[in-house]
Short mmCIF file of C-alpha atoms in Angstrom, two decimals:
data_model
loop_
_atom_site.label_atom_id
_atom_site.label_comp_id
_atom_site.label_asym_id
_atom_site.label_seq_id
_atom_site.Cartn_x
_atom_site.Cartn_y
_atom_site.Cartn_z
CA MET A 1 76.06 83.12 48.40
CA ALA A 2 79.27 85.12 48.16
CA LYS A 3 81.24 84.95 44.92
CA HIS A 4 84.21 82.55 45.01
CA ASP A 5 87.51 83.51 43.37
CA GLN A 6 90.97 81.97 43.03
CA PHE A 7 92.37 83.91 45.99
CA ASP A 8 89.94 82.48 48.54
CA ASP A 9 91.74 79.16 48.90
CA PHE A 10 95.09 80.91 49.26
CA PHE A 11 93.89 83.22 52.04
CA GLY A 12 91.70 80.58 53.65
CA ASP A 13 88.57 82.73 53.53
CA ASP A 14 86.33 80.61 51.36
CA ASP A 15 83.54 80.70 53.96
CA SER A 16 80.26 81.19 52.12
CA SER A 17 78.19 81.77 55.30
CA PRO A 18 75.69 84.59 54.79
CA VAL A 19 75.62 87.80 56.83
CA VAL A 20 72.82 87.48 59.38
CA ASP A 21 70.39 90.27 60.12
CA THR A 22 69.97 90.01 63.91
CA ARG A 23 66.93 92.26 64.25
CA ALA A 24 65.04 92.65 66.52
CA ASP A 25 68.13 92.15 68.71
CA GLY A 26 71.54 93.43 67.72
CA ARG A 27 70.18 96.66 66.22
CA LEU A 28 72.47 99.66 65.79
CA LEU A 29 70.43 102.71 66.70
CA ARG A 30 71.12 106.40 67.13
CA VAL A 31 69.22 107.04 70.35
CA PRO A 32 68.30 110.54 71.58
CA LEU A 33 69.79 111.01 75.06
CA PRO A 34 66.40 111.71 76.70
CA ARG A 35 65.26 108.24 75.58
CA LEU A 36 68.29 106.54 77.15
CA ALA A 37 69.25 105.83 80.79
CA PRO A 38 72.26 104.21 82.51
CA ASN A 39 71.58 101.05 84.48
CA GLN A 40 71.35 101.24 88.28
CA VAL A 41 73.71 98.35 89.07
CA ASN A 42 76.95 99.73 87.64
CA PRO A 43 79.63 99.62 90.39
CA ARG A 44 81.61 102.37 88.69
CA ILE A 45 81.35 105.75 90.42
CA ASP A 46 84.45 107.57 89.17
CA PHE A 47 83.79 108.89 85.67
CA GLY A 48 86.38 111.67 85.60
CA THR A 49 86.16 115.43 86.02
CA GLU A 50 83.64 117.66 84.29
CA ASP A 51 86.31 118.93 81.88
CA GLU A 52 87.33 115.39 81.02
CA LEU A 53 83.72 114.43 80.33
CA ILE A 54 83.22 117.47 78.10
CA ASP A 55 86.33 116.55 76.11
CA LEU A 56 85.03 113.01 75.73
CA GLY A 57 81.63 114.31 74.58
CA LYS A 58 83.22 116.52 71.93
CA SER A 59 85.23 113.56 70.68
CA LEU A 60 82.06 111.45 70.45
CA LEU A 61 80.32 114.24 68.54
CA ARG A 62 83.06 114.14 65.91
CA ARG A 63 83.09 110.36 65.64
CA GLN A 64 81.74 107.60 67.90
CA ILE A 65 83.65 104.48 66.93
CA GLN A 66 82.36 102.19 69.66
CA ALA A 67 78.61 101.90 70.14
CA CYS A 68 77.17 101.38 73.61
CA PRO A 69 75.46 98.04 74.35
CA ALA A 70 71.91 98.51 75.61
CA VAL A 71 68.70 96.58 76.32
CA SER A 72 65.09 97.59 76.04
CA ARG A 73 63.38 99.10 79.05
CA SER A 74 60.97 96.19 79.33
CA ALA A 75 63.80 93.61 79.28
CA TYR A 76 65.70 95.49 82.01
CA LEU A 77 62.66 95.88 84.27
CA LYS A 78 62.03 92.13 84.14
CA LEU A 79 65.29 91.78 86.05
CA TRP A 80 64.92 94.80 88.37
CA PRO A 81 61.27 95.90 88.43
CA ASP A 82 61.95 98.19 91.38
CA HIS A 83 64.17 100.39 89.14
CA ALA A 84 61.23 101.65 87.07
CA LYS A 85 61.10 105.03 88.80
CA SER A 86 64.88 105.57 88.86
CA ILE A 87 65.40 104.96 85.14
CA GLY A 88 62.40 107.05 84.17
CA ASP A 89 60.27 106.86 81.04
CA VAL A 90 62.99 105.84 78.58
CA ASP A 91 63.12 103.36 75.73
CA TYR A 92 66.53 101.80 76.38
CA VAL A 93 68.88 101.13 79.29
CA LEU A 94 72.67 101.05 78.90
CA VAL A 95 74.55 97.90 79.82
CA THR A 96 77.98 99.58 79.64
CA GLY A 97 79.05 102.99 78.35
CA GLU A 98 77.81 105.20 81.17
CA ARG A 99 80.95 107.36 80.90
CA ARG A 100 80.20 107.95 77.22
CA TYR A 101 76.61 108.79 78.18
CA ARG A 102 77.81 111.31 80.78
CA GLY A 103 80.33 112.79 78.32
CA ALA A 104 77.67 113.23 75.64
CA THR A 105 75.37 114.86 78.19
CA ALA A 106 78.12 117.21 79.43
CA ALA A 107 79.00 118.30 75.89
CA GLY A 108 75.36 118.73 74.81
CA ASN A 109 75.38 115.93 72.24
CA PRO A 110 71.86 115.10 71.06
CA THR A 111 72.31 111.36 70.47
CA LEU A 112 74.44 108.31 71.25
CA ASN A 113 74.94 105.25 69.06
CA CYS A 114 73.78 102.06 70.75
CA VAL A 115 73.60 98.36 69.91
CA VAL A 116 70.40 96.94 71.40
CA ASP A 117 70.59 93.29 72.43
CA ASP A 118 67.95 92.01 74.84
CA GLY A 119 69.87 88.75 75.05
CA LEU A 120 72.14 90.49 77.56
CA ALA A 121 69.11 90.73 79.85
CA LYS A 122 68.36 87.01 79.77
CA ASP A 123 68.94 86.90 83.53
CA ARG A 124 70.72 88.89 86.21
CA LYS A 125 73.85 86.75 86.00
CA THR A 126 74.23 87.43 82.28
CA PHE A 127 73.54 91.14 82.67
CA MET A 128 75.98 91.60 85.57
CA ASP A 129 78.64 89.65 83.74
CA ALA A 130 78.25 92.03 80.78
CA VAL A 131 78.38 95.08 83.08
CA VAL A 132 81.46 93.98 85.02
CA SER A 133 83.61 91.81 82.76
CA GLU A 134 84.62 94.47 80.25
CA ASN A 135 85.74 96.87 82.97
CA VAL A 136 87.57 94.19 84.97
CA ASP A 137 89.36 92.83 81.91
CA ARG A 138 90.41 96.32 80.79
CA GLN A 139 91.19 97.41 84.37
CA ASN A 140 88.91 100.41 83.97
CA PHE A 141 87.73 100.16 87.58
CA ASN A 142 89.66 101.61 90.48
CA PRO A 143 90.30 99.03 93.24
CA ILE A 144 87.20 99.97 95.24
CA GLU A 145 84.92 99.84 92.20
CA GLU A 146 86.41 96.50 91.25
CA ALA A 147 85.78 95.21 94.79
CA TYR A 148 82.07 96.04 94.65
CA ALA A 149 81.83 94.72 91.09
CA VAL A 150 83.26 91.36 92.12
CA GLN A 151 80.99 91.31 95.17
CA ALA A 152 77.97 91.89 92.91
CA LEU A 153 79.05 88.98 90.74
CA VAL A 154 79.38 86.74 93.80
CA THR A 155 75.79 87.62 94.68
CA GLU A 156 74.59 86.57 91.23
CA PHE A 157 76.93 83.59 90.68
CA GLY A 158 76.40 82.21 94.17
CA SER A 159 79.98 81.78 95.43
CA ASN A 160 83.52 83.11 95.32
CA ARG A 161 84.69 79.99 93.53
CA ALA A 162 82.10 80.32 90.78
CA VAL A 163 83.28 83.88 90.03
CA ALA A 164 86.94 82.84 90.17
CA GLN A 165 86.31 80.03 87.72
CA HIS A 166 84.36 82.36 85.43
CA PHE A 167 87.34 84.73 85.22
CA GLU A 168 89.82 81.83 85.22
CA ARG A 169 91.43 83.05 88.44
CA VAL A 170 92.25 81.43 91.77
CA ASP A 171 89.78 81.73 94.64
CA GLY A 172 92.06 84.18 96.44
CA TRP A 173 91.67 86.67 93.60
CA VAL A 174 88.01 87.09 94.57
CA THR A 175 88.62 87.13 98.32
CA GLN A 176 91.33 89.80 98.11
CA ARG A 177 89.02 92.15 96.26
CA ILE A 178 85.97 91.65 98.46
CA LEU A 179 88.09 92.50 101.53
CA LEU A 180 88.14 96.12 100.35
CA THR A 181 84.37 96.35 100.74
CA HIS A 182 84.87 96.09 104.53
CA LEU A 183 86.82 99.34 104.61
CA ALA A 184 85.15 102.45 105.98
CA PRO A 185 84.46 105.23 103.43
CA ASP A 186 87.41 107.30 104.69
CA ALA A 187 89.76 104.35 104.23
CA GLN A 188 88.30 103.60 100.79
CA ASP A 189 88.99 107.20 99.76
CA LEU A 190 92.65 106.68 100.69
CA VAL A 191 92.75 103.64 98.40
CA ARG A 192 91.10 105.55 95.53
CA LYS A 193 93.65 108.35 95.91
CA LYS A 194 96.48 105.78 96.06
CA ALA A 195 97.43 107.09 99.51
CA MET A 196 97.11 103.57 100.93
CA PRO A 197 98.78 100.68 99.09
CA LEU A 198 96.65 97.68 98.20
CA ASP A 199 98.53 95.22 100.42
CA ALA A 200 97.86 97.41 103.45
CA ALA A 201 94.25 98.00 102.37
CA ARG A 202 93.60 94.26 102.13
CA SER A 203 95.21 93.62 105.51
CA LEU A 204 93.06 96.37 107.01
CA GLY A 205 89.95 95.01 105.29
CA LYS A 206 90.52 91.60 106.87
CA LEU A 207 91.05 93.14 110.32
CA ALA A 208 87.97 95.34 109.91
CA ARG A 209 85.88 92.34 108.87
CA ASP A 210 87.11 90.08 111.68
CA ASN A 211 86.99 92.70 114.43
CA ALA A 212 84.08 94.87 113.24
CA TRP A 213 86.28 98.00 113.31
CA ASP A 214 84.65 101.34 112.66
CA SER A 215 86.23 104.22 110.76
CA PRO A 216 88.28 105.74 113.67
CA GLU A 217 89.70 102.31 114.53
CA GLN A 218 90.64 101.66 110.91
CA LEU A 219 92.33 105.04 110.51
CA ALA A 220 94.19 104.56 113.82
CA TRP A 221 95.53 101.23 112.53
CA TRP A 222 96.67 102.88 109.29
CA ASN A 223 98.44 105.70 111.15
CA ASN A 224 100.37 103.14 113.21
CA GLU A 225 101.07 101.05 110.12
CA GLN A 226 102.55 104.06 108.34
CA LYS A 227 104.97 104.63 111.24
CA GLN A 228 106.04 100.98 111.18
CA ARG A 229 106.54 101.09 107.42
CA ALA A 230 108.60 104.27 107.69
CA THR A 231 110.81 102.67 110.34
CA ALA A 232 111.24 99.51 108.27
CA SER A 233 112.08 101.58 105.20
CA ALA A 234 114.70 103.53 107.15
CA ASN A 235 116.21 100.28 108.44
CA ARG A 236 116.38 98.85 104.93
CA SER A 237 118.04 102.02 103.68
CA ALA A 238 120.58 101.90 106.51
CA ALA A 239 121.27 98.23 105.79
CA ARG A 240 121.85 98.96 102.11
CA LYS A 241 124.29 101.73 102.98
CA ALA A 242 126.05 99.44 105.46
CA VAL A 243 126.35 96.74 102.81
CA LYS A 244 127.90 99.22 100.38
CA ARG A 245 130.40 100.30 103.04
CA ALA A 246 131.20 96.70 103.86
CA ALA A 247 131.60 95.83 100.18
CA LYS A 248 134.06 98.69 99.73
CA THR A 249 135.99 97.52 102.76
CA LEU A 250 136.14 93.94 101.49
CA ALA A 251 137.18 95.09 98.01
CA ALA A 252 139.96 97.36 99.27
CA PRO A 253 143.46 95.78 99.00
CA LYS A 254 145.11 94.94 102.30
CA GLN A 255 148.03 97.21 103.11
CA LEU A 256 151.01 95.48 104.70
CA THR A 257 152.88 97.66 107.20
CA THR A 258 156.60 97.66 106.45
CA ALA A 259 159.54 99.48 107.86
CA LYS A 260 161.35 102.23 106.05
CA PRO A 261 163.65 101.05 103.23
CA ASP A 262 166.80 101.96 105.14
CA GLU A 263 165.70 99.84 108.09
CA THR A 264 165.05 96.65 106.11
CA GLU A 265 166.84 94.20 104.00
CA GLN A 266 165.04 91.93 101.55
CA GLN A 267 165.73 88.26 101.32
CA ALA A 268 164.47 86.12 98.44
CA ASP A 269 162.42 83.05 99.29
CA PRO A 270 163.86 80.29 97.07
CA PHE A 271 160.56 78.36 96.93
CA TYR A 272 157.92 81.04 96.27
CA GLY A 273 160.15 83.74 94.79
CA ARG A 274 158.76 86.24 97.34
CA LYS A 275 160.75 88.61 99.52
CA THR A 276 160.83 88.40 103.32
CA LEU A 277 161.45 91.49 105.39
CA THR A 278 163.97 91.56 108.20
CA VAL A 279 163.34 94.55 110.44
CA HIS A 280 166.15 95.84 112.66
CA GLY A 281 165.48 97.95 115.69
CA GLY A 282 167.67 99.30 118.48
CA GLY A 283 171.28 98.08 118.66
CA ASP A 284 174.52 99.95 119.11
CA ALA A 285 174.56 103.36 117.47
CA ALA A 286 178.18 102.83 116.51
CA ASN A 287 177.43 99.45 115.06
CA PRO A 288 173.81 99.44 113.74
CA SER A 289 174.15 95.91 112.45
CA ALA A 290 174.82 94.58 115.91
CA PRO A 291 171.81 92.75 117.33
CA SER A 292 170.19 93.87 120.57
CA GLU A 293 167.36 92.76 122.82
CA THR A 294 164.91 94.71 120.68
CA THR A 295 166.09 93.25 117.41
CA HIS A 296 163.37 91.02 115.94
CA GLN A 297 162.40 89.46 112.66
CA LYS A 298 158.95 89.35 111.03
CA HIS A 299 158.46 86.46 108.63
CA VAL A 300 155.49 85.71 106.43
CA PRO A 301 154.50 82.20 107.59
CA ASP A 302 155.35 79.31 105.30
CA PRO A 303 152.54 76.68 105.31
CA ARG A 304 154.83 73.94 103.96
CA PRO A 305 155.40 71.15 106.51
CA GLY A 306 158.92 71.15 107.90
CA SER A 307 159.77 74.46 106.26
CA GLN A 308 160.64 76.13 109.58
CA PRO A 309 164.19 75.81 110.92
CA ALA A 310 164.56 73.14 113.54
CA GLU A 311 165.34 75.64 116.26
CA THR A 312 162.33 77.86 115.35
CA THR A 313 158.86 76.92 116.61
CA ALA A 314 155.55 77.93 114.99
CA ALA A 315 154.99 80.45 117.74
CA THR A 316 158.31 82.20 117.15
CA ALA A 317 158.23 81.87 113.34
CA PHE A 318 154.94 83.82 113.16
CA ASP A 319 154.36 86.32 115.92
CA SER A 320 150.69 87.14 114.99
CA TRP A 321 148.93 84.11 116.42
CA HIS A 322 147.16 86.42 118.83
CA SER A 323 145.85 88.64 116.01
CA GLY A 324 143.00 87.06 114.06
CA ALA A 325 143.11 89.78 111.40
CA ALA A 326 146.88 89.37 110.86
CA LEU A 327 146.53 85.60 110.70
CA MET A 328 143.77 85.84 108.09
CA ASP A 329 145.79 88.36 106.05
CA ALA A 330 148.72 85.97 106.04
CA ALA A 331 146.55 83.01 105.06
CA ILE A 332 144.84 84.85 102.20
CA SER A 333 148.19 86.15 100.94
CA ASN A 334 149.97 82.77 100.97
CA LEU A 335 147.36 80.11 100.24
CA SER A 336 146.18 79.01 96.84
CA PRO A 337 142.43 79.38 96.06
CA SER A 338 141.70 75.74 96.89
CA GLU A 339 143.65 75.94 100.14
CA ARG A 340 141.88 79.17 101.08
CA SER A 341 138.62 77.27 100.66
CA ASN A 342 139.93 74.47 102.89
CA PHE A 343 141.10 77.06 105.42
CA ILE A 344 137.64 78.66 105.63
CA LEU A 345 135.72 75.37 105.60
CA ARG A 346 137.95 73.97 108.33
CA TYR A 347 136.61 76.61 110.68
CA PHE A 348 133.10 75.20 110.32
CA HIS A 349 134.38 71.65 110.75
CA VAL A 350 136.04 72.41 114.09
CA SER A 351 133.32 74.74 115.43
CA SER A 352 130.89 73.36 117.98
CA GLY A 353 127.71 74.30 116.13
CA VAL A 354 125.65 77.12 114.66
CA GLU A 355 125.39 79.02 117.93
CA ALA A 356 129.17 78.97 118.28
CA VAL A 357 129.54 80.33 114.74
CA ILE A 358 127.04 83.08 115.51
CA GLU A 359 128.91 83.98 118.69
CA ASP A 360 132.25 84.06 116.86
CA MET A 361 130.89 86.26 114.09
CA ARG A 362 129.07 88.54 116.51
CA GLY A 363 132.30 89.25 118.37
CA THR A 364 132.46 92.88 119.39
CA LEU A 365 130.71 94.18 116.28
CA ALA A 366 128.29 97.06 116.66
CA ALA A 367 124.64 96.49 115.74
CA GLU A 368 125.02 98.26 112.39
CA ASP A 369 128.04 96.15 111.47
CA ARG A 370 126.23 92.96 112.51
CA THR A 371 123.40 93.93 110.16
CA SER A 372 125.88 94.44 107.32
CA LEU A 373 127.50 91.07 108.01
CA ALA A 374 124.11 89.34 108.09
CA VAL A 375 123.17 90.81 104.70
CA ILE A 376 126.50 89.71 103.21
CA LEU A 377 126.03 86.18 104.56
CA GLN A 378 122.55 86.07 103.02
CA GLN A 379 124.06 86.97 99.66
CA VAL A 380 126.73 84.30 100.14
CA ALA A 381 124.02 81.72 100.94
CA HIS A 382 122.10 82.69 97.82
CA GLY A 383 125.24 82.37 95.72
CA LEU A 384 126.05 78.94 97.16
CA GLN A 385 122.60 77.66 96.15
CA ARG A 386 122.96 78.66 92.50
#
């Protein structure tokens, strides 16, 4: 029993359980490489380049911190008796650590530290779980290796759901990975090289499975998919640029066109404190102040009821009723924020429905401008829902 001292209670480590010698299983051994073999069910096939393996082997020769889990030859062959010839006349078979084995071999290391535990070979399910789980959890597999690893687990566990539950994932996590096993070798190489994104690879895997596509058919689909993705990307880029242009246009201050200073006289509005512009044109050259047929006045419209002179109608008080842009400029300039909101909302109240609104907003806009407007309206909708 371990000695108890006054610090044990403070640190909470007053456990007096003895250290257990796990032999014959759980033995840490330094195994000569000729007496050791990798298992034949490892889904991993990419172990790095020769130079990378040599560097790993040299590192292991200096210090091997992590031992490789292994089982005895007899325990392994109880699970896969047909592997006797492929593993050769060795004493132990690796469960994981084949990359370390290859690195040690490449660098000429004589031995590899292993922990032997025949409990990992209790049955195929336990062995495959040990082979696959570490690599899946650490994301050491590339997507294709992971696909075949998950497929091997499904074979041993009996169903997609059983594997999903084992890894505490949804069923779709298993299905998405197994789809990659339906890809032809050429398509799988594209996935390994990251030349085909996973979402496209899974879509292609489903199509290949459902339609029994061969390699040329799969590659033809991918070539067409690349063109569609390039077009969609170009359209998104154009839309973003259009939105930026539209945003600059909306942010730019409206410029009111006025006559030259010597052709105008300013009159103060007693209610708002603004100035109205009276523009003179034509008239007698000898008497410029004399009115003529071309003399006219431009007034900023006053929304107050009854504010217009009795003899002046709405049509004559504001001569831009036939210009939607001028009318909106006047409204935005003269209405308070709450009244601007009422002004805009009123349009939707009096419109005859969504199709009428679409038709009004479509107007004579070019396709690019319609796209910009649609994006802006989507942003407006998102903002309204916050």
